XYZ file of C-alpha atoms in Angstrom:
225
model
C 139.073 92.961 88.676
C 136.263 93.935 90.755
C 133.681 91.661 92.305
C 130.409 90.675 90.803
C 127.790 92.986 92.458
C 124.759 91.155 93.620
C 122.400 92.987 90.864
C 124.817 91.481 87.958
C 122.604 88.062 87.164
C 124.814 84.818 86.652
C 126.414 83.881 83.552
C 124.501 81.633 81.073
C 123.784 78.474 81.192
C 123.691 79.320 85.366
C 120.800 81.869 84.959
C 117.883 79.181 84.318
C 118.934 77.675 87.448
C 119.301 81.169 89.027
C 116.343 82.312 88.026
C 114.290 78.962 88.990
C 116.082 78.469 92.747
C 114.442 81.967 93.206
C 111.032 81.453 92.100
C 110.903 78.446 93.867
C 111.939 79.868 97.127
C 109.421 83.021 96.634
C 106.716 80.075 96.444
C 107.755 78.012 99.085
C 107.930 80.877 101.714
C 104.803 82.454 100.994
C 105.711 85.420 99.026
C 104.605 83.853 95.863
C 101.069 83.167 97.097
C 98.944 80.453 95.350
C 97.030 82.079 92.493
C 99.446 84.889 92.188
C 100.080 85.339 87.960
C 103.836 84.855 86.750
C 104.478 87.340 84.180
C 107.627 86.939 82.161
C 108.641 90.173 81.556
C 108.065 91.440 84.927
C 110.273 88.534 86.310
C 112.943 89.044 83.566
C 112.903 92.588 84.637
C 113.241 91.892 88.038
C 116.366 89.186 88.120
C 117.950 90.823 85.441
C 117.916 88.683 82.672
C 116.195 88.100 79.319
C 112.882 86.071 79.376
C 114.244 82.776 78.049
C 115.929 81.677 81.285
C 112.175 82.391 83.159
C 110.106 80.490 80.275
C 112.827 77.620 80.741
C 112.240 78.204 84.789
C 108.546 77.994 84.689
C 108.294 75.526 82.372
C 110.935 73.508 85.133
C 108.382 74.628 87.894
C 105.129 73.410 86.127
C 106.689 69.815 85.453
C 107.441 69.746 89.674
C 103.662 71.045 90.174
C 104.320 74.513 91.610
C 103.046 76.244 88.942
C 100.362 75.923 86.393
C 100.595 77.321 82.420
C 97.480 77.831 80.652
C 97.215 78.871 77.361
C 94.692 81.561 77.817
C 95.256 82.506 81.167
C 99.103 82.630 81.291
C 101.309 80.760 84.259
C 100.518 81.693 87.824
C 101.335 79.733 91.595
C 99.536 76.588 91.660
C 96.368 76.655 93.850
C 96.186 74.321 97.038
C 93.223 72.836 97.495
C 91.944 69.950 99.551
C 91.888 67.144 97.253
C 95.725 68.627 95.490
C 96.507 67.871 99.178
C 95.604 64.808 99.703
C 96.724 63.753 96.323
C 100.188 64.837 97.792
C 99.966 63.682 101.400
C 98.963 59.821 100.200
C 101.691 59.714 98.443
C 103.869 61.036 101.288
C 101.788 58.621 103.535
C 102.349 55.011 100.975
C 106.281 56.320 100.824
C 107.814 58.139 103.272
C 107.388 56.373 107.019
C 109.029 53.398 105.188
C 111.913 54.866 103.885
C 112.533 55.900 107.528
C 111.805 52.637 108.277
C 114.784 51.769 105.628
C 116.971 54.547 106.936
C 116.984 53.460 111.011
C 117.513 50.003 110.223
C 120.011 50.890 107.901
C 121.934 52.723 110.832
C 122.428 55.402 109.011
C 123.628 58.919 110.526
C 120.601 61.114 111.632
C 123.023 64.585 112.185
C 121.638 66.042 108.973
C 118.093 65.670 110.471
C 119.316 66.650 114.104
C 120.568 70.260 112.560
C 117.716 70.938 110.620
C 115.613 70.486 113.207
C 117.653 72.656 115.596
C 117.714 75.335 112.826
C 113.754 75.026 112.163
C 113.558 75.912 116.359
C 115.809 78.726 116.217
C 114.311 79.925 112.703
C 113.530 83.666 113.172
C 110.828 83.783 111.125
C 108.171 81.453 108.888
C 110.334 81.319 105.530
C 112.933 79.719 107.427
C 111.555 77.426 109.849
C 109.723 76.524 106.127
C 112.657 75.870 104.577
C 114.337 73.955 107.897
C 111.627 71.664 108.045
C 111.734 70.355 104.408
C 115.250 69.414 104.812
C 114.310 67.552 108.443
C 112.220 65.521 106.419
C 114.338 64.656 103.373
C 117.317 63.764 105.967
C 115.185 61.434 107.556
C 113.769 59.723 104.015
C 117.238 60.149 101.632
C 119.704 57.984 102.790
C 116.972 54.863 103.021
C 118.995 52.733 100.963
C 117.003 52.936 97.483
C 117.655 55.813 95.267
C 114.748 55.698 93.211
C 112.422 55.622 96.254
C 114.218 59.136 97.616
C 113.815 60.641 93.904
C 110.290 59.342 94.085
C 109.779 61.813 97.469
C 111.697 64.600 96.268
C 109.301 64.998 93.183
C 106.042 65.748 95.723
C 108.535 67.750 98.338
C 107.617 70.531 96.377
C 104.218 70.234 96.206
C 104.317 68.871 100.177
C 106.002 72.284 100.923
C 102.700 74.367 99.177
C 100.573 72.777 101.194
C 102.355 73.245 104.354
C 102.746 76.964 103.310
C 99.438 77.115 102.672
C 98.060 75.479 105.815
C 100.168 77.622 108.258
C 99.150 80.514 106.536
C 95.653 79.766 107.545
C 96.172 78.267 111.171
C 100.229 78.113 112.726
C 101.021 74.924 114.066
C 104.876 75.115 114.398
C 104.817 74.107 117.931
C 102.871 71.168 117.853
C 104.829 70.099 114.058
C 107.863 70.478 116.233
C 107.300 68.077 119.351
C 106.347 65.257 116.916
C 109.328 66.224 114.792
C 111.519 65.693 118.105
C 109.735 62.441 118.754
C 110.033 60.966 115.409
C 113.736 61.654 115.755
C 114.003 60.535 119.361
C 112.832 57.081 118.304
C 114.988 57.096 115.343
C 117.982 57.661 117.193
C 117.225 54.984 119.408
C 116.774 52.508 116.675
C 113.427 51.823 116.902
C 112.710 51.845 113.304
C 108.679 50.672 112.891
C 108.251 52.871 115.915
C 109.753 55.835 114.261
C 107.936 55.071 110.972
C 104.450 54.914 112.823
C 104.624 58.278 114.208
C 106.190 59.561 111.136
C 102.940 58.169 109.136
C 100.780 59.596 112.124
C 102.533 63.119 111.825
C 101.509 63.264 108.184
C 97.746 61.813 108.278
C 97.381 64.403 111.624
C 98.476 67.114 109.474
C 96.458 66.677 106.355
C 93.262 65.820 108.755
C 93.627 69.073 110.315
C 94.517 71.452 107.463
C 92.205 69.834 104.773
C 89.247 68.341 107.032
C 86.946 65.630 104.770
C 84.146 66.979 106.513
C 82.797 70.644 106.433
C 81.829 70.333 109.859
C 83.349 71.422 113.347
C 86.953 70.106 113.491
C 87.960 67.866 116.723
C 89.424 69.297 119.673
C 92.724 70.061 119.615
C 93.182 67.835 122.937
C 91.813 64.608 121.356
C 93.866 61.850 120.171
């Protein structure tokens, strides 16, 4: 027998899944831009498949907050916003920097979160230092111990990842992300666990603050701490 050729979709029940893994990663990397309308047929069309699998994968995306269905207007990429954002990030901020907490004292391998962050600085372009820097951050958060607490994260990682696409769309900041990625790790490594969680919780707030400003006014100087 010959080979499946890429253009032949998946076998059912795979092709929701196939189908959804692809939207998802159009959103996530920008190419799906917030506000941009999800027509059925047109996606059906374009993965090769009937338009039950994509009504099953938007409906998936809608419940994780990528996507929005209204009755009238039809499905489209969720819009980011400042107070969606800070919705997301609070969470992030109440949850995450003490599951790391969890995870260093835990003593729990850190390689998963040393390669993604070597992948997100060789990443050739923004899709996948994107994509490298979500799965820093869930390495650092999943093995903390508590199951529900890392199910609890994954459900805004999503809707993190929008924002973050979002925000560097508007102003790049890998190279500043970066260095406090490197430093959150450093002091993870080390075992310095409320250390590690403090700068993780101050690597969150900084990012929100400077993406989604509460004030309309001039934002700080980059130099100021």
């Amino acid at each position: 027998m010959t080979s499946r050729t890429a253009s032949v979709p998946p076998p059912i029940p795979s092709r929701t899944q196939y189908v959804l893994d692809a939207i998802r990663h159009r959103i996530l990397t920008g190419e799906l831009t917030p506000g941009r309308a999800l027509v059925e047929s047109e996606l059906a069309a374009q993965f090769g498949v009937s338009k039950t699998p994509v009504r099953e994968a938007l409906k998936t995306l809608a419940g994780t907050g990528l996507v929005v269905m209204n009755q009238y207007k039809g499905v489209a990429v969720r819009t980011v916003d400042a107070d969606m954002a800070r919705e997301v990030y609070d969470v992030r901020l109440l949850l995450e920097p003490e599951a790391l907490r969890r995870t260093v004292r835990r003593g729990t391998s850190l390689d998963a979160a040393r390669d993604a962050l070597t992948r997100a600085d060789e990443a050739g372009d923004t899709a996948e230092r994107s994509l490298a820097n979500r799965e820093f951050h869930r390495a650092l958060y999943l093995p903390c111990g508590n199951p529900l607490l890392g199910r609890m994260l994954d459900e805004v990682r999503d809707q993190a990842a929008l924002v973050s696409a979002a925000a560097w769309a508007a102003d790049p900041s890998w190279e500043r992300e970066a260095a406090e990625h490197r430093e959150i790790l450093r002091l993870a490594l080390g075992g310095d666990a409320d250390g590690a969680a403090s700068a993780l919780h101050a690597h969150i707030a900084s990012f929100v603050e400077r993406a989604f400003p509460l004030d309309a006014g001039p934002r700080p100087e980059e130099g100021r701490r």
